[in-house]
JSON list of C-alpha atoms in Angstrom, two decimals:
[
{"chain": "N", "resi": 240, "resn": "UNK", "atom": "CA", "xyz": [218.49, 150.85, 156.93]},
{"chain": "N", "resi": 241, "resn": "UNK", "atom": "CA", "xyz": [218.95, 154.56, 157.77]},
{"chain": "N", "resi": 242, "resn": "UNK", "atom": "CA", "xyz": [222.51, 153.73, 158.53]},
{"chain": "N", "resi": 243, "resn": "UNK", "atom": "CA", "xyz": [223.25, 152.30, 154.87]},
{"chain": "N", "resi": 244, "resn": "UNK", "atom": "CA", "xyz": [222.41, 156.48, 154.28]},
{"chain": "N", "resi": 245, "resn": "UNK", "atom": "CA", "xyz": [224.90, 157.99, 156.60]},
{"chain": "N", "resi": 246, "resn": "UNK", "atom": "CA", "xyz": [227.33, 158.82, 153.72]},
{"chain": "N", "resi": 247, "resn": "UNK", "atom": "CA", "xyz": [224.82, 160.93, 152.12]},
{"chain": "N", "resi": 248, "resn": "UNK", "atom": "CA", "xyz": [223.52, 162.93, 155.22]},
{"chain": "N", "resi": 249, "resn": "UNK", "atom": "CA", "xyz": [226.82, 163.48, 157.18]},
{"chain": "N", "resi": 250, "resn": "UNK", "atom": "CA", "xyz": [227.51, 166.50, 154.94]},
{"chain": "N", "resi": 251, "resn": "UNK", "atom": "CA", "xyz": [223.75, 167.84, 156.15]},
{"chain": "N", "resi": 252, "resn": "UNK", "atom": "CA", "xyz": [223.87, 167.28, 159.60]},
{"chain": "N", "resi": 253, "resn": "UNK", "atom": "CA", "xyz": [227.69, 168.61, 160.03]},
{"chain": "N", "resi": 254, "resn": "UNK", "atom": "CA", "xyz": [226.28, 172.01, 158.24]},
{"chain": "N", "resi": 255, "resn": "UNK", "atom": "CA", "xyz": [223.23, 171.93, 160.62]},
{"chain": "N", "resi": 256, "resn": "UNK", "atom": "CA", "xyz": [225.37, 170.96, 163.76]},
{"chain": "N", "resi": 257, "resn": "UNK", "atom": "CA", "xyz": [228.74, 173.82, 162.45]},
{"chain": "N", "resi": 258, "resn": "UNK", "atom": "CA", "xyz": [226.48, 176.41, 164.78]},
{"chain": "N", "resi": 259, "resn": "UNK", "atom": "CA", "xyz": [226.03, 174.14, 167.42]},
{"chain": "N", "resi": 260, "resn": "UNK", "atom": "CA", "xyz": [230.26, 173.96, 168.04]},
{"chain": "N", "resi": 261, "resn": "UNK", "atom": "CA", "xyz": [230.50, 176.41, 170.41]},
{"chain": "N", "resi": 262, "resn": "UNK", "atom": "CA", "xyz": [229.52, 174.20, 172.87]},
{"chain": "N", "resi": 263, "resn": "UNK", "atom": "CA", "xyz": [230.95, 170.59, 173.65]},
{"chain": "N", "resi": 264, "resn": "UNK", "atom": "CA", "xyz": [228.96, 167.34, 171.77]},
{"chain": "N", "resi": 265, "resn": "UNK", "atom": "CA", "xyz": [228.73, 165.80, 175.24]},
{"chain": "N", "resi": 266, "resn": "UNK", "atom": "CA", "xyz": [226.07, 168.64, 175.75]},
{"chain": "N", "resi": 267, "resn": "UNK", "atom": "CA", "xyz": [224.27, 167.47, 172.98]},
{"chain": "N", "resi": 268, "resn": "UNK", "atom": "CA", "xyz": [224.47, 164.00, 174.38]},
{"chain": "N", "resi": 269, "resn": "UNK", "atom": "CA", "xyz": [223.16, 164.85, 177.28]},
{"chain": "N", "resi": 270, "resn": "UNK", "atom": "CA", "xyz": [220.48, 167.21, 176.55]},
{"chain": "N", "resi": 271, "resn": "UNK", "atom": "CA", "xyz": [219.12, 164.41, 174.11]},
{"chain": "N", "resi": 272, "resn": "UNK", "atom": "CA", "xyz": [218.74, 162.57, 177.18]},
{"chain": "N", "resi": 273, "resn": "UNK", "atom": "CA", "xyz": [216.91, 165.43, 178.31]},
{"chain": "N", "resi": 274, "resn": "UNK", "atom": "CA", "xyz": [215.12, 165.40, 175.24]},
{"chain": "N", "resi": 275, "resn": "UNK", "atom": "CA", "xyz": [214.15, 161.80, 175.97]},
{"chain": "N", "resi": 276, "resn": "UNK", "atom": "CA", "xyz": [212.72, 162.46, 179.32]},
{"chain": "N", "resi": 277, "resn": "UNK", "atom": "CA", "xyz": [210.72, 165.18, 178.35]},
{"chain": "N", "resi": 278, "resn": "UNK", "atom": "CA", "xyz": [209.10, 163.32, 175.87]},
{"chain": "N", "resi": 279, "resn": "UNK", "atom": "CA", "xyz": [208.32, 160.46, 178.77]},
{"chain": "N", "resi": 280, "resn": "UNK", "atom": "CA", "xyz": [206.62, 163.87, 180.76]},
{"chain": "N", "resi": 281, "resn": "UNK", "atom": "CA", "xyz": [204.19, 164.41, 177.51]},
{"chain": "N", "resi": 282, "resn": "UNK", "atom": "CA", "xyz": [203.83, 160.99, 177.30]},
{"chain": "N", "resi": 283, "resn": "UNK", "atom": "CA", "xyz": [202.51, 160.64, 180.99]},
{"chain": "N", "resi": 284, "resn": "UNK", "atom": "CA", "xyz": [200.44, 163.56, 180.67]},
{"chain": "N", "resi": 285, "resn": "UNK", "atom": "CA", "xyz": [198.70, 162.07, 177.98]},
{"chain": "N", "resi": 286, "resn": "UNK", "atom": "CA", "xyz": [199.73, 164.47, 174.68]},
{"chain": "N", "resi": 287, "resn": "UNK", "atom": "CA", "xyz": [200.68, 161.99, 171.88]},
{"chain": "N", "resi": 288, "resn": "UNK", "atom": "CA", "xyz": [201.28, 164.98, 169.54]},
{"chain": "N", "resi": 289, "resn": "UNK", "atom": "CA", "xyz": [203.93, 167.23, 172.02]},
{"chain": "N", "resi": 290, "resn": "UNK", "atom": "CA", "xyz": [205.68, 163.17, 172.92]},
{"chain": "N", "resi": 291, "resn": "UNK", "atom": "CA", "xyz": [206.33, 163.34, 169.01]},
{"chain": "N", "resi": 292, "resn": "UNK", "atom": "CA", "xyz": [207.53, 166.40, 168.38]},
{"chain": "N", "resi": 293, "resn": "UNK", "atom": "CA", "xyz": [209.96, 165.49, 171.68]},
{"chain": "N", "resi": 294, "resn": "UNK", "atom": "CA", "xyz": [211.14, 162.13, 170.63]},
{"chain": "N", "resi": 295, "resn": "UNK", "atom": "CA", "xyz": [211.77, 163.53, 166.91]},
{"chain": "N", "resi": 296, "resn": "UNK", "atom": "CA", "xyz": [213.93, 166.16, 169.19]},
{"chain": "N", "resi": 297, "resn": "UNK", "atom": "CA", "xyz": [215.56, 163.87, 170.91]},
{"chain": "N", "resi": 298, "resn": "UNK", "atom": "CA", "xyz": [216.59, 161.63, 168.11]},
{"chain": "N", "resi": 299, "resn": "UNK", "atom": "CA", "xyz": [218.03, 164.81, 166.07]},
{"chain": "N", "resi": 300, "resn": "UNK", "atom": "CA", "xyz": [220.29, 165.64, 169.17]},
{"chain": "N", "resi": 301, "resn": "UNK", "atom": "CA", "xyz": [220.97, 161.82, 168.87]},
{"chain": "N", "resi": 302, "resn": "UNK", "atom": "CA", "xyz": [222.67, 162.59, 165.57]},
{"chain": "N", "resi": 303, "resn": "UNK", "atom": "CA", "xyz": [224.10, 165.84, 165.98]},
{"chain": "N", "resi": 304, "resn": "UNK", "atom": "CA", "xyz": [226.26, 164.89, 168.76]},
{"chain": "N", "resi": 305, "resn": "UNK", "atom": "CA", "xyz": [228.02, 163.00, 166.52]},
{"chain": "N", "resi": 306, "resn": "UNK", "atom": "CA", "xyz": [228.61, 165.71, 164.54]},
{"chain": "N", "resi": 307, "resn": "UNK", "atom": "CA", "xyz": [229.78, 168.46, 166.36]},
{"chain": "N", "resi": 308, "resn": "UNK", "atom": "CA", "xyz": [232.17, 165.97, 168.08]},
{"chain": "N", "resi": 309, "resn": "UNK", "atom": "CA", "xyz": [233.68, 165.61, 164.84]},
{"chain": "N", "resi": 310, "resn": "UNK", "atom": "CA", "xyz": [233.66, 169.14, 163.92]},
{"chain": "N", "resi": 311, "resn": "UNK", "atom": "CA", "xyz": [235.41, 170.19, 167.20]},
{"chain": "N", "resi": 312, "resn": "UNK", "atom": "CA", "xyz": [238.07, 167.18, 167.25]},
{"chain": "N", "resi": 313, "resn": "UNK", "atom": "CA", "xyz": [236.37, 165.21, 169.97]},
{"chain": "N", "resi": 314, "resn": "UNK", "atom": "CA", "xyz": [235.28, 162.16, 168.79]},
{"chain": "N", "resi": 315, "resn": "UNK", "atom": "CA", "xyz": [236.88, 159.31, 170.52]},
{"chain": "N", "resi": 316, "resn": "UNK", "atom": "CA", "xyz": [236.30, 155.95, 173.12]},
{"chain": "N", "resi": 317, "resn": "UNK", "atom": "CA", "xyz": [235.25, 158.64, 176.26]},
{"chain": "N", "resi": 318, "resn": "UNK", "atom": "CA", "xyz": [232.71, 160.39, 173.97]},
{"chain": "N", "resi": 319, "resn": "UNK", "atom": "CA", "xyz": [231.48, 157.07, 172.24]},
{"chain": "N", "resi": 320, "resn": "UNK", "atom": "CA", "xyz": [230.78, 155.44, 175.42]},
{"chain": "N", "resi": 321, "resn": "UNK", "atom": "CA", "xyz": [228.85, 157.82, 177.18]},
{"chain": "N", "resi": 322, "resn": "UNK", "atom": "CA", "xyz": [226.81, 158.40, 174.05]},
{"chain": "N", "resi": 323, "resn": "UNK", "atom": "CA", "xyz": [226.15, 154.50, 173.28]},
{"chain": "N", "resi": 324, "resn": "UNK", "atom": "CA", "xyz": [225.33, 154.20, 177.44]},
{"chain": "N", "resi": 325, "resn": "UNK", "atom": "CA", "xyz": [222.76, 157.15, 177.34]},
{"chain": "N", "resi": 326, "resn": "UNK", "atom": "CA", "xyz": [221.52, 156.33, 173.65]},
{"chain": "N", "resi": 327, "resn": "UNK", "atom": "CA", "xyz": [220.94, 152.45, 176.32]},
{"chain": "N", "resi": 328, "resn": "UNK", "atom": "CA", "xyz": [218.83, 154.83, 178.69]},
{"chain": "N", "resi": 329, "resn": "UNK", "atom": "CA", "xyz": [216.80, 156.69, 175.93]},
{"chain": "N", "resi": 330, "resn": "UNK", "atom": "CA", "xyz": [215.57, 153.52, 174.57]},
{"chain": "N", "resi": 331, "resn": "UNK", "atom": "CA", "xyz": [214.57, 152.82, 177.73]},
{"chain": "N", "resi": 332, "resn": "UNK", "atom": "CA", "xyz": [213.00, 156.01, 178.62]},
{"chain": "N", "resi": 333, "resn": "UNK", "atom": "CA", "xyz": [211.19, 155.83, 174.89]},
{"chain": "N", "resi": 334, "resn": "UNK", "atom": "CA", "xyz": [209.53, 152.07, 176.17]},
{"chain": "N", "resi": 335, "resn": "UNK", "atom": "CA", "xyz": [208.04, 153.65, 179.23]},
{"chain": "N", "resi": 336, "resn": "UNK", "atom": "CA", "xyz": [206.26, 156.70, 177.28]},
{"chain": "N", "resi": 337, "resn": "UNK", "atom": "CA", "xyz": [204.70, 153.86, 174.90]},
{"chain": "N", "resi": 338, "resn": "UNK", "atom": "CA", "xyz": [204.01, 152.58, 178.04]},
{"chain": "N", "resi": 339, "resn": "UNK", "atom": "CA", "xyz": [202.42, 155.38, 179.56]},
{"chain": "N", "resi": 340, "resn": "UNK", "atom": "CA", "xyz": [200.52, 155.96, 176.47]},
{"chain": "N", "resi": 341, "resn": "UNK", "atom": "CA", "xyz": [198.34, 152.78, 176.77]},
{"chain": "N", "resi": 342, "resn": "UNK", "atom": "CA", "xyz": [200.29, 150.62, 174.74]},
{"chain": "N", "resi": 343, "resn": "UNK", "atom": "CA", "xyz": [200.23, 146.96, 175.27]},
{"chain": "N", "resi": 344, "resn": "UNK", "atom": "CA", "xyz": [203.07, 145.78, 178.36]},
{"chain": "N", "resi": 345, "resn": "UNK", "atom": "CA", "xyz": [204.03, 142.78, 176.24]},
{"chain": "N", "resi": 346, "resn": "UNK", "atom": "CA", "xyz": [204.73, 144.70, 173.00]},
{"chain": "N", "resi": 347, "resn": "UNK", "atom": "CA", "xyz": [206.37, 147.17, 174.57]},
{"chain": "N", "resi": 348, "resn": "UNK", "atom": "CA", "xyz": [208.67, 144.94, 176.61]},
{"chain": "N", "resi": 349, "resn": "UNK", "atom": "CA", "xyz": [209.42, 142.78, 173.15]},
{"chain": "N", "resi": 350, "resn": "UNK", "atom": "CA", "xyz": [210.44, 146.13, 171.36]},
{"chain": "N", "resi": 351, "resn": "UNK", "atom": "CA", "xyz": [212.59, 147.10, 173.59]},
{"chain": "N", "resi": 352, "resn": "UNK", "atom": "CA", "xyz": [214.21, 143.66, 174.88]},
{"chain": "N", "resi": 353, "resn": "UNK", "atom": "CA", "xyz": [214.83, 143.25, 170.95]},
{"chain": "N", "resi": 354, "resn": "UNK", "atom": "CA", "xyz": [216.51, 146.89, 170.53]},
{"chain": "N", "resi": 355, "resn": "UNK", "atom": "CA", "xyz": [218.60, 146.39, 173.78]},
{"chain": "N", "resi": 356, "resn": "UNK", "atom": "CA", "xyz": [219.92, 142.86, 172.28]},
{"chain": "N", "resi": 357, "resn": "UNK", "atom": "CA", "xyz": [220.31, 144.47, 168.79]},
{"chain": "N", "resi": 358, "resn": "UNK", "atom": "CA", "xyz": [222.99, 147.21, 170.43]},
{"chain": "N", "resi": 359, "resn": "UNK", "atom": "CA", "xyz": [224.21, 144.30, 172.51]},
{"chain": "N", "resi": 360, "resn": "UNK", "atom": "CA", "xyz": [224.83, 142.27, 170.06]},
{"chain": "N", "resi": 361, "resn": "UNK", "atom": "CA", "xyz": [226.84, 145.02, 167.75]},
{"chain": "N", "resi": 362, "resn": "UNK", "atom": "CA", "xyz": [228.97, 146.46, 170.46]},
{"chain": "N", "resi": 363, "resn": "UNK", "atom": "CA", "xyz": [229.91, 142.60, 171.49]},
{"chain": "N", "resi": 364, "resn": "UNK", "atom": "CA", "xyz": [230.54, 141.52, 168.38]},
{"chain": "N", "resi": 365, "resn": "UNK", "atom": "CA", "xyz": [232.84, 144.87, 167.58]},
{"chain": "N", "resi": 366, "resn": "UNK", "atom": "CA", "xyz": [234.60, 144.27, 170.68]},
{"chain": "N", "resi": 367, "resn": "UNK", "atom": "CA", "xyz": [235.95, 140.66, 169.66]},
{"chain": "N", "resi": 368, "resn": "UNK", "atom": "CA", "xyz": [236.27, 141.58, 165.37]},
{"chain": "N", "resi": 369, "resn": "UNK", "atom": "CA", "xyz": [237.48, 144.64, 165.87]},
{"chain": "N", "resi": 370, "resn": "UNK", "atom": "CA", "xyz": [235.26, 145.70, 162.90]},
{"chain": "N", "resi": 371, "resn": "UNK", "atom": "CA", "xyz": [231.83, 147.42, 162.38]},
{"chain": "N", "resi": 372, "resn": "UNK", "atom": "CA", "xyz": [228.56, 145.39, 162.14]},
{"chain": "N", "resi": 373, "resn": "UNK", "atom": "CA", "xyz": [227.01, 148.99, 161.07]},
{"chain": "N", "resi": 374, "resn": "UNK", "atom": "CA", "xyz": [224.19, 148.46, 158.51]},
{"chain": "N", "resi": 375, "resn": "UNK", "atom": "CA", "xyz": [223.81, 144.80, 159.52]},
{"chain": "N", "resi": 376, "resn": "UNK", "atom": "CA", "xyz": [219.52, 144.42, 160.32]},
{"chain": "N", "resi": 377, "resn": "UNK", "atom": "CA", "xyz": [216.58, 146.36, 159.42]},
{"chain": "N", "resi": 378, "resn": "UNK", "atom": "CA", "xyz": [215.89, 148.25, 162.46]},
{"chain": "N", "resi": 379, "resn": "UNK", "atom": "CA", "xyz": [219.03, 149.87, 163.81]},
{"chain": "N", "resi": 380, "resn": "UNK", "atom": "CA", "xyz": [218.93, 152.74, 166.31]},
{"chain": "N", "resi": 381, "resn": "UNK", "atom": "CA", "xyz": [218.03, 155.41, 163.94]},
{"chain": "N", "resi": 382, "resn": "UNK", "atom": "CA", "xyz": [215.67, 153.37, 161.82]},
{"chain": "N", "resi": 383, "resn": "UNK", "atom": "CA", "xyz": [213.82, 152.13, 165.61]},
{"chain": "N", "resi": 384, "resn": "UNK", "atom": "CA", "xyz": [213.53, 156.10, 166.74]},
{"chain": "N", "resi": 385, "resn": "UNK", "atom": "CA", "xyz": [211.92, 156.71, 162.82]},
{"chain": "N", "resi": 386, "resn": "UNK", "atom": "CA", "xyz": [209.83, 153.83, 163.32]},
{"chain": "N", "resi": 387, "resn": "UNK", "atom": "CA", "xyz": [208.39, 154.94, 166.62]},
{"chain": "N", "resi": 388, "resn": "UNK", "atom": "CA", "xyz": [208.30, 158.72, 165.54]},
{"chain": "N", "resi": 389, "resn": "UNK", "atom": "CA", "xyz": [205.98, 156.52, 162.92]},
{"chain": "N", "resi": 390, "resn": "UNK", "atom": "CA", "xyz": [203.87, 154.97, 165.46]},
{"chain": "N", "resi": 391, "resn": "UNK", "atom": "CA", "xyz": [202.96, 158.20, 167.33]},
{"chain": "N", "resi": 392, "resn": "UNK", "atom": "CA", "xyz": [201.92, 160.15, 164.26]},
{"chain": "N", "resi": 393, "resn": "UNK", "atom": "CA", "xyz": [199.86, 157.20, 163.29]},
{"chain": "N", "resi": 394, "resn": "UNK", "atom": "CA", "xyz": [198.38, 157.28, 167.29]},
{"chain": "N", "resi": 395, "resn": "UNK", "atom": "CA", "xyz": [198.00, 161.20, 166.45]},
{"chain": "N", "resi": 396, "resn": "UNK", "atom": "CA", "xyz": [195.73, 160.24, 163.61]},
{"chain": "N", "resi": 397, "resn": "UNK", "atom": "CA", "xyz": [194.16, 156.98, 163.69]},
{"chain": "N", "resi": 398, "resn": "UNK", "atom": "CA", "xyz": [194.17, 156.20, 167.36]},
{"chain": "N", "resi": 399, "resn": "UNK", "atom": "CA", "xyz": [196.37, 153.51, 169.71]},
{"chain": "N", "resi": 400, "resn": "UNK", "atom": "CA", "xyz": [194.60, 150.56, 168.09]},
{"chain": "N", "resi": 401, "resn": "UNK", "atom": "CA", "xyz": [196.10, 150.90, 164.88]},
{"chain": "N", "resi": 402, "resn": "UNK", "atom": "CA", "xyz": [199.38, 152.20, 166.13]},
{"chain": "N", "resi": 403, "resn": "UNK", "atom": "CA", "xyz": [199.85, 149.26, 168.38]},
{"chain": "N", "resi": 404, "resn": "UNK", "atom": "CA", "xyz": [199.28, 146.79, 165.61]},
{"chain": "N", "resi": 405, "resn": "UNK", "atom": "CA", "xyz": [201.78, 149.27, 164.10]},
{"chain": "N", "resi": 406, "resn": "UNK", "atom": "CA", "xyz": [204.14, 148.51, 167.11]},
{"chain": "N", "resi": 407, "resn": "UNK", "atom": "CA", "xyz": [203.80, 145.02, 167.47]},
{"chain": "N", "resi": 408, "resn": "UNK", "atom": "CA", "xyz": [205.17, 144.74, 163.65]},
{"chain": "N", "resi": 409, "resn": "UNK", "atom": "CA", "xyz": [207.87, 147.02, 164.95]},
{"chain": "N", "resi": 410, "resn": "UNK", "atom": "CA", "xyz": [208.96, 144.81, 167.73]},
{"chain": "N", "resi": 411, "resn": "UNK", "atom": "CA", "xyz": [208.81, 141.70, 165.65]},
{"chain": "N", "resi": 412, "resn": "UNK", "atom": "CA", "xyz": [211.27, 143.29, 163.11]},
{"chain": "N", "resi": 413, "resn": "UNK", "atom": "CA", "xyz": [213.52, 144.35, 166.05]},
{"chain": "N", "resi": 414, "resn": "UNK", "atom": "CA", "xyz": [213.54, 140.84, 167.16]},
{"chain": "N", "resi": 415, "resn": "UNK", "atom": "CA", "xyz": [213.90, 140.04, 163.31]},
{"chain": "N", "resi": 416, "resn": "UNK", "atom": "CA", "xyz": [216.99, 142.56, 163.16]},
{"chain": "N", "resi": 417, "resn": "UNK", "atom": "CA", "xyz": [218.83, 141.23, 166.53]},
{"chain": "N", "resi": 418, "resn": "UNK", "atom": "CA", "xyz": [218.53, 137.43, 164.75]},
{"chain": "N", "resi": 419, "resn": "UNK", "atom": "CA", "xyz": [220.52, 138.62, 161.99]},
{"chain": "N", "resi": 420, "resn": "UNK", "atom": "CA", "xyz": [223.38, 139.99, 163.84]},
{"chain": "N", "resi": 421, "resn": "UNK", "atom": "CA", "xyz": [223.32, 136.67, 166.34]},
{"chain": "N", "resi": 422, "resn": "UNK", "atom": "CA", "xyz": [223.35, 134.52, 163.06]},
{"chain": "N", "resi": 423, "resn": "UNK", "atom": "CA", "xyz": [226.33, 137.04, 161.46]},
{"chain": "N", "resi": 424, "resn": "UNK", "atom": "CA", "xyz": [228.58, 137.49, 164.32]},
{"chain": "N", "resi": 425, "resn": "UNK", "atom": "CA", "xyz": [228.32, 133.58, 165.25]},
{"chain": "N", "resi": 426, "resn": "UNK", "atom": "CA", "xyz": [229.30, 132.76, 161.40]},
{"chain": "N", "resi": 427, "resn": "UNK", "atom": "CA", "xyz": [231.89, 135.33, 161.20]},
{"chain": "N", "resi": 428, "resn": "UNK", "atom": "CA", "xyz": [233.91, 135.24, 164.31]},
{"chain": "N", "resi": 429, "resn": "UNK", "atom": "CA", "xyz": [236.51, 132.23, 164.38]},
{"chain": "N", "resi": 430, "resn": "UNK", "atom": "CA", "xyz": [235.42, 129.19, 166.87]},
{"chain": "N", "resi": 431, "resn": "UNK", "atom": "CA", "xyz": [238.75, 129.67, 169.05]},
{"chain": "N", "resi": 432, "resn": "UNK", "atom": "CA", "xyz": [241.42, 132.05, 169.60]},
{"chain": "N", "resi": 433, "resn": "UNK", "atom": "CA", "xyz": [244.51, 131.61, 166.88]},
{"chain": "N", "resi": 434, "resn": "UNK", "atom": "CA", "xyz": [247.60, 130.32, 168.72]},
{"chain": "N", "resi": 435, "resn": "UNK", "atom": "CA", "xyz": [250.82, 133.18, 169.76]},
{"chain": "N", "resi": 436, "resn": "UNK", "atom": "CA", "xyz": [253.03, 132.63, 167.39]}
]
């Protein structure tokens, strides 16, 4: 859903990441990584409120990266694969802090099974089109990191009983999101291989 907005917002985050530059966007990258484990830390140590403010850091480096790549000429396969790879790792790293928070194993494990298959599906399906299945599903990365930056403010305030129902509705949609990309890609891509000519 966020993605359908990335028109609009690319002019914002290039002015916010033009300072950032002077460094390479594989920093970025990286240090959201960083971000991501750090969040994991306040997430063990049992501060809902610091894990927030860490994932909403971590996502932001998510989309900066992006950005600065641009800006300095960078963007291509190397930088795209290392950032899709550790962007596989953060989502991981994000489970185990709702994990370490008290939230329930199953939920947790459905979320992220469904976000891992909703990336799987998109990079496998762009790998035999040859075109984008951006925008395709409710949840895609950037609306899942919202979603859980959602979930923790609602912990912050109501407790983990109504942020887990909160969850569980979140991994159900994930789920939801990597059926529609199974169903598109299977529709779209041709039954066999067209003949050499």
């Amino acid at each position: 859903m966020l993605g359908r907005l990335r028109g609009r917002v690319r002019g914002v985050l290039e002015a916010a990441a033009s300072p950032l530059a002077v460094l390479p966007a594989d920093f970025y990258t990286v240090l959201g990584l960083a971000g991501a484990l750090a969040y994991l830390w306040a997430a063990r140590a049992g501060y809902p409120a610091l894990a927030t403010l860490l994932l909403a850091a971590s996502g932001l480096l998510d989309a900066l990266d992006g950005a600065v790549a641009r800006l300095r000429g960078e963007a291509g396969p190397r930088g795209a694969y290392l950032d899709s790879l550790l962007d596989r790792v953060a989502d991981t790293v994000y489970a185990a802090g709702f994990l370490a928070l008290g939230y329930p194993v199953w939920s947790v494990l459905a979320f992220l099974t469904g976000a891992l298959l909703t990336s799987y599906a998109r990079a496998r399906f762009e790998s035999l089109a040859g075109r984008s299945m951006e925008g395709v599903g409710l949840l895609e990365r950037s609306d899942r990191i919202a979603a859980q930056l959602l979930v923790l403010l609602v912990h912050a305030r109501l407790g983990i009983e109504a942020a887990a129902r909160l969850y569980t509705v979140l991994a159900l949609l994930a789920w939801a999101t990597f059926a529609e990309r199974l169903a598109r890609g299977y529709t779209q891509l041709p039954r066999s291989r067209a003949p050499h000519a």
